[in-house]
Structures are given as structure tokens and as C-alpha cells.
Short mmCIF file of C-alpha atoms in Angstrom, two decimals:
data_model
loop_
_atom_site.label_atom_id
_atom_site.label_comp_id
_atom_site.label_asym_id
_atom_site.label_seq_id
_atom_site.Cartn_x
_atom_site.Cartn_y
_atom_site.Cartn_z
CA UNK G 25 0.00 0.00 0.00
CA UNK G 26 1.28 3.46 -1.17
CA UNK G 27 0.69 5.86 1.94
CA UNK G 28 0.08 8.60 -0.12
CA UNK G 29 -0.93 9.60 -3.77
CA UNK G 30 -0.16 13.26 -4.86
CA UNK G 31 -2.21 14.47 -7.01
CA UNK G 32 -1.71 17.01 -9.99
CA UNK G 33 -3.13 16.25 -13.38
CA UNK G 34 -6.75 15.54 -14.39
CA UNK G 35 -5.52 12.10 -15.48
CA UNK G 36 -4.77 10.98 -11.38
CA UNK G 37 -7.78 13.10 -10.35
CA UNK G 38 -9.92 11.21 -12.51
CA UNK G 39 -8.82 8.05 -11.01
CA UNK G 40 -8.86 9.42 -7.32
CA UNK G 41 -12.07 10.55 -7.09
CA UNK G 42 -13.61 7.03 -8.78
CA UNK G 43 -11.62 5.56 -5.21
CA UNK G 44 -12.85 8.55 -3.18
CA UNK G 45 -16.51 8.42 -4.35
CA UNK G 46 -16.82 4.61 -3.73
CA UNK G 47 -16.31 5.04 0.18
CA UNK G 48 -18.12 5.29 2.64
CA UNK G 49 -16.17 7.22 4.91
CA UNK G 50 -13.43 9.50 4.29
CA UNK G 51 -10.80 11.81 6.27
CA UNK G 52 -10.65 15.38 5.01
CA UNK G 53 -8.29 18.28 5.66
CA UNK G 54 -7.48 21.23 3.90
CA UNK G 55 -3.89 23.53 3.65
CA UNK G 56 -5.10 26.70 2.70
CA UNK G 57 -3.55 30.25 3.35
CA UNK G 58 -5.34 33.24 4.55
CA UNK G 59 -3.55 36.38 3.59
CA UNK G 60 -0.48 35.33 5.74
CA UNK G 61 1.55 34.75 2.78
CA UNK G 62 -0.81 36.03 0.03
CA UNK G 63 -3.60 38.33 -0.54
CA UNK G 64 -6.51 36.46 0.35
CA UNK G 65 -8.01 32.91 1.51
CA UNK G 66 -6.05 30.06 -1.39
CA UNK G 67 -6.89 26.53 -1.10
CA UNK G 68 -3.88 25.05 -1.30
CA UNK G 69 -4.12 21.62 -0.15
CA UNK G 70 -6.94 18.67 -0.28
CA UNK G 71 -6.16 15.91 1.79
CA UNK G 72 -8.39 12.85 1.61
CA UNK G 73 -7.43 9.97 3.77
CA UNK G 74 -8.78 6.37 3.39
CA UNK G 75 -10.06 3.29 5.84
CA UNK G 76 -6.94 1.66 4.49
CA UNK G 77 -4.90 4.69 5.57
CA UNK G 78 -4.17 5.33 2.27
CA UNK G 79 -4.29 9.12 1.46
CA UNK G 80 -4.76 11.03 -1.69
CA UNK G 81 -3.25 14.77 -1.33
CA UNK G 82 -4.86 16.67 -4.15
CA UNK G 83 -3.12 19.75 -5.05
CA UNK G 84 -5.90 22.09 -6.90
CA UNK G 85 -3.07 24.89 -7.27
CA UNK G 86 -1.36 22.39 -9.51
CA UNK G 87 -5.11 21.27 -11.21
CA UNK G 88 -6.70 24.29 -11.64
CA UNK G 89 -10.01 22.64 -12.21
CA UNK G 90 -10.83 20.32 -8.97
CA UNK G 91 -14.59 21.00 -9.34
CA UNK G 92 -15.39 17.18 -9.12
CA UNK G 93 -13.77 17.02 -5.18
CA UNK G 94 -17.20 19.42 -4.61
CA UNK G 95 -19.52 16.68 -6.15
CA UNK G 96 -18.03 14.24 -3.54
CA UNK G 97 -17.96 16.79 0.01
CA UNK G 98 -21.84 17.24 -1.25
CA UNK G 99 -22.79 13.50 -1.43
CA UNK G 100 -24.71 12.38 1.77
CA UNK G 101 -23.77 8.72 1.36
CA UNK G 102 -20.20 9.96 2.17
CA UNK G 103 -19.32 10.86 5.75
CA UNK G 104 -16.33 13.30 5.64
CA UNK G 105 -14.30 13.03 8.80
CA UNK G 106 -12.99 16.68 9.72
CA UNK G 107 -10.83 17.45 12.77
CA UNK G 108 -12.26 20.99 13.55
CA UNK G 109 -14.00 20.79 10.64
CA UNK G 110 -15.90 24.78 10.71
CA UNK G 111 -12.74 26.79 9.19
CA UNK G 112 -12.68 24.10 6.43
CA UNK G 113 -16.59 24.17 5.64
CA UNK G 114 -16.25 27.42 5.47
CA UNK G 115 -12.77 27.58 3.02
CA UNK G 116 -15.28 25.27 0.84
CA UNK G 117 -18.52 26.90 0.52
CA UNK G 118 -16.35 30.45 0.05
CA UNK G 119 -15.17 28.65 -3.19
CA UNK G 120 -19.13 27.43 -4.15
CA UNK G 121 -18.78 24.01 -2.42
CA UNK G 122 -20.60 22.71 0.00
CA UNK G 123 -20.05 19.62 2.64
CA UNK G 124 -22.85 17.48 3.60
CA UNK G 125 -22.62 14.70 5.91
CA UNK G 126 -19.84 15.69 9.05
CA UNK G 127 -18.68 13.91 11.79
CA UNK G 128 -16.07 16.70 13.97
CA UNK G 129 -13.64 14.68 15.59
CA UNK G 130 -12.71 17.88 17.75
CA UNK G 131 -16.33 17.88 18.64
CA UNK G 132 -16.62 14.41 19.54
CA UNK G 133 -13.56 14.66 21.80
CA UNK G 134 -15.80 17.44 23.67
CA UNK G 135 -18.39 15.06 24.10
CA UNK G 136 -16.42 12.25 25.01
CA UNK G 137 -14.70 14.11 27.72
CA UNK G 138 -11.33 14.18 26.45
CA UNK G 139 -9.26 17.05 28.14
CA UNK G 140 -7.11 17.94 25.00
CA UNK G 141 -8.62 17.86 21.68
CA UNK G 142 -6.25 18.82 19.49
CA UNK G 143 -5.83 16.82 16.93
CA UNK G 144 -2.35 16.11 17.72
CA UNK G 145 -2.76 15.62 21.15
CA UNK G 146 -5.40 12.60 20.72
CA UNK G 147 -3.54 10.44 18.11
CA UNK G 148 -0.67 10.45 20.43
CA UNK G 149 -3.17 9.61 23.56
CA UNK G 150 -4.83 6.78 21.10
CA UNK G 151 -2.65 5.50 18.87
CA UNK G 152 1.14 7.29 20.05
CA UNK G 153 1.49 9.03 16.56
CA UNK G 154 3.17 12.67 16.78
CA UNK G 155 2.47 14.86 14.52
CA UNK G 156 4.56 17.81 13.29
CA UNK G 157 2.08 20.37 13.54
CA UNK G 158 4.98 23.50 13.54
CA UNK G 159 4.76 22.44 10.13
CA UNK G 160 0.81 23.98 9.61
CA UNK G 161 1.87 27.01 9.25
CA UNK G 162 4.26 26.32 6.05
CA UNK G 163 4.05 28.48 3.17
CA UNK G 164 1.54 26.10 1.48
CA UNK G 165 1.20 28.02 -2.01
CA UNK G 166 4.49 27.40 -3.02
CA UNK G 167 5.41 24.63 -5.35
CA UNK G 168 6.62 22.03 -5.82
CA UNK G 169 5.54 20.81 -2.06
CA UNK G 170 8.38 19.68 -0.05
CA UNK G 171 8.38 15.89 1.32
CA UNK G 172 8.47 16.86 4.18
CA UNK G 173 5.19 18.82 3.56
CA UNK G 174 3.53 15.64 1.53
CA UNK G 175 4.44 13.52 4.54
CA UNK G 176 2.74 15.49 6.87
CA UNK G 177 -0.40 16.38 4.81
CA UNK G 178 -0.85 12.35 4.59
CA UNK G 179 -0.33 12.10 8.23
CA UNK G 180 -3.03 14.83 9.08
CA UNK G 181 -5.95 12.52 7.52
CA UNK G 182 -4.59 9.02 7.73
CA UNK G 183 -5.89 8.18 11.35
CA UNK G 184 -9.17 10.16 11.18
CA UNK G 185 -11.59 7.25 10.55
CA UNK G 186 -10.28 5.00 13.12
CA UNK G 187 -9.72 8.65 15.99
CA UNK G 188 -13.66 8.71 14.82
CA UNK G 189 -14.25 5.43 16.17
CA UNK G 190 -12.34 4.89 19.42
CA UNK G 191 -14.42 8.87 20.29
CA UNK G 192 -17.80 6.90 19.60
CA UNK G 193 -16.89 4.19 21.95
CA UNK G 194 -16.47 6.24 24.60
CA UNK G 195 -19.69 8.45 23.85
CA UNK G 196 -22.00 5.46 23.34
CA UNK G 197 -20.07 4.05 26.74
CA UNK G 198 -21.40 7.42 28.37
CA UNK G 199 -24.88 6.90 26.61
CA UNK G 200 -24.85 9.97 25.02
CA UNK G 201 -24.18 8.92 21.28
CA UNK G 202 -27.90 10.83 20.52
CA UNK G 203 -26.47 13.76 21.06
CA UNK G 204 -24.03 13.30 18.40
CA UNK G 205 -26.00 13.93 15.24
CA UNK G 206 -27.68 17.45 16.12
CA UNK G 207 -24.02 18.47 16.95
CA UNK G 208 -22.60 17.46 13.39
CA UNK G 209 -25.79 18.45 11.69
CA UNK G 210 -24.90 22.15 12.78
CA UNK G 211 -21.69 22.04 11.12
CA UNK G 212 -23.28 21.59 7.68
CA UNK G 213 -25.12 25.45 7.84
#
């Protein structure tokens, strides 16, 4: 298994979003810049990771046209797996898009009673994965992305779907997994 896929040309995005749109379930993130290192809010960086942990990072600076990544955040039969997932909605529906179907793992740390909930700071309490998160605030507009950069973008997403789960054990373990739905519903407006 490849841990990542970068993606840059129509061709790959083709192919990508024929994997993406088959799932049920999928990790997002986005790298974008607001006006810290150019006029502006820039998507820079989509970041889809998989149940296999395989992640495509699709670079829409690179594509130009990444119109068909909307079609798939708007499908309902795809839950999108954000970690604080409001700054991203909002990067996507100021570019026409729109995600439907949200489950905020930031959220459902809240609920579950965790007392860190950054995103770093539960895959090391769950799974003992670091993540480099000095390296968020990268100059994400410039090309070509570093390693280093690709690395961590795949990183960001690949545990998502399984930090979802072990958060729903512990909510349904409190007895308040009912409560999760109108949370993640609000997300969506």
C-alpha cells in the first residue's frame, strides 16, 4: 500500500475521485492560506485519507479545475471526517462548495470528555502518533511541495476514521451517542 498519492493532473484526479466516491467514509483536511503569505483565503491543499490509511493529497493549485472534489464533500452517502471541521466548511462553501454529511472529531472529543482535543494531542493519547504540527503554518502556495510537507499532509488525515471510532466508543459508553447527530448536523449550515 502506497501511503500517499499526490495528485496534480486531471488524469490521477480522474482516477482518485472514482476511489474517493466509492467510500463510505473518508478523512478530510485542507492547507489553505489566509492572507499570511498572500492576498486572500487560497486553497492550497486537499487531503483525503482512506479506511486503508491510504491518502490522496490533491493539489488544486497544480489542477486548476478540482470542481469534481465538490460533487463528492456534497454527497450524503459519504461521511467526511474533519478534525475541527468549521474553518474548512467554510474555506469550501467560500469557493461554491458545499459539505454534507460531518462527523467533527474535535467535537466528539468534547463530548467524550477528552481534556485535550487537538488533533495532535489525541492520536498520540490513542494510537502514540506525533504529529509535526509546527509544520501547519508552512508556506503552502508554493510549489513544488516539499516531502516533508507531503508527509505530513498524509499524516493529518490518515488516522481520522479509526480517531472517529475509538471517540464513539467512549460516547455510546457514556450513553450519550444521541447527542451526536444534532451536533454534526450544525456544522453543515
Amino acid at each position: 500500500m502506497k501511503e500517499f498519492e499526490y495528485i496534480s493532473n486531471q488524469r490521477s484526479l480522474a482516477k482518485a475521485l472514482d476511489t474517493i466516491g466509492s467510500q463510505k467514509v473518508i478523512g478530510l483536511d485542507l492547507e489553505f492560506d489566509n492572507n499570511s503569505f498572500t492576498y486572500g483565503m487560497n486553497l492550497c491543499l486537499i487531503q483525503v485519507g482512506l479506511e486503508n490509511k491510504e491518502s490522496f493529497l490533491i493539489d488544486p493549485i497544480e489542477l486548476g479545475d478540482f470542481g469534481g472534489v465538490f460533487e463528492i464533500l456534497a454527497d450524503p452517502e459519504v461521511r467526511k471526517i474533519i478534525h475541527s471541521a468549521s474553518e474548512d466548511v467554510n474555506v469550501i462553501q467560500s469557493l461554491g462548495g458545499r459539505v454534507i454529511h460531518i462527523s467533527d472529531t474535535e467535537k466528539l472529543a468534547r463530548l467524550a470528555g477528552m481534556e485535550r482535543t487537538g488533533l495532535g494531542d489525541l492520536l498520540m493519547f490513542f494510537f502514540g502518533v506525533r504529529l509535526e504540527k509546527e509544520l501547519q503554518r508552512s508556506n503552502w502556495n508554493l510549489r513544488p511541495l516539499s516531502k516533508e510537507l507531503l508527509d505530513y499532509s498524509a499524516q493529518d488525515v490518515r488516522w481520522l476514521i479509526e480517531l472517529e471510532d475509538e471517540l464513539i466508543k467512549i460516547i455510546d459508553e457514556k450513553g450519550i451517542g444521541s447527542w451526536i447527530d444534532p451536533v454534526m448536523r450544525t456544522l453543515e449550515n
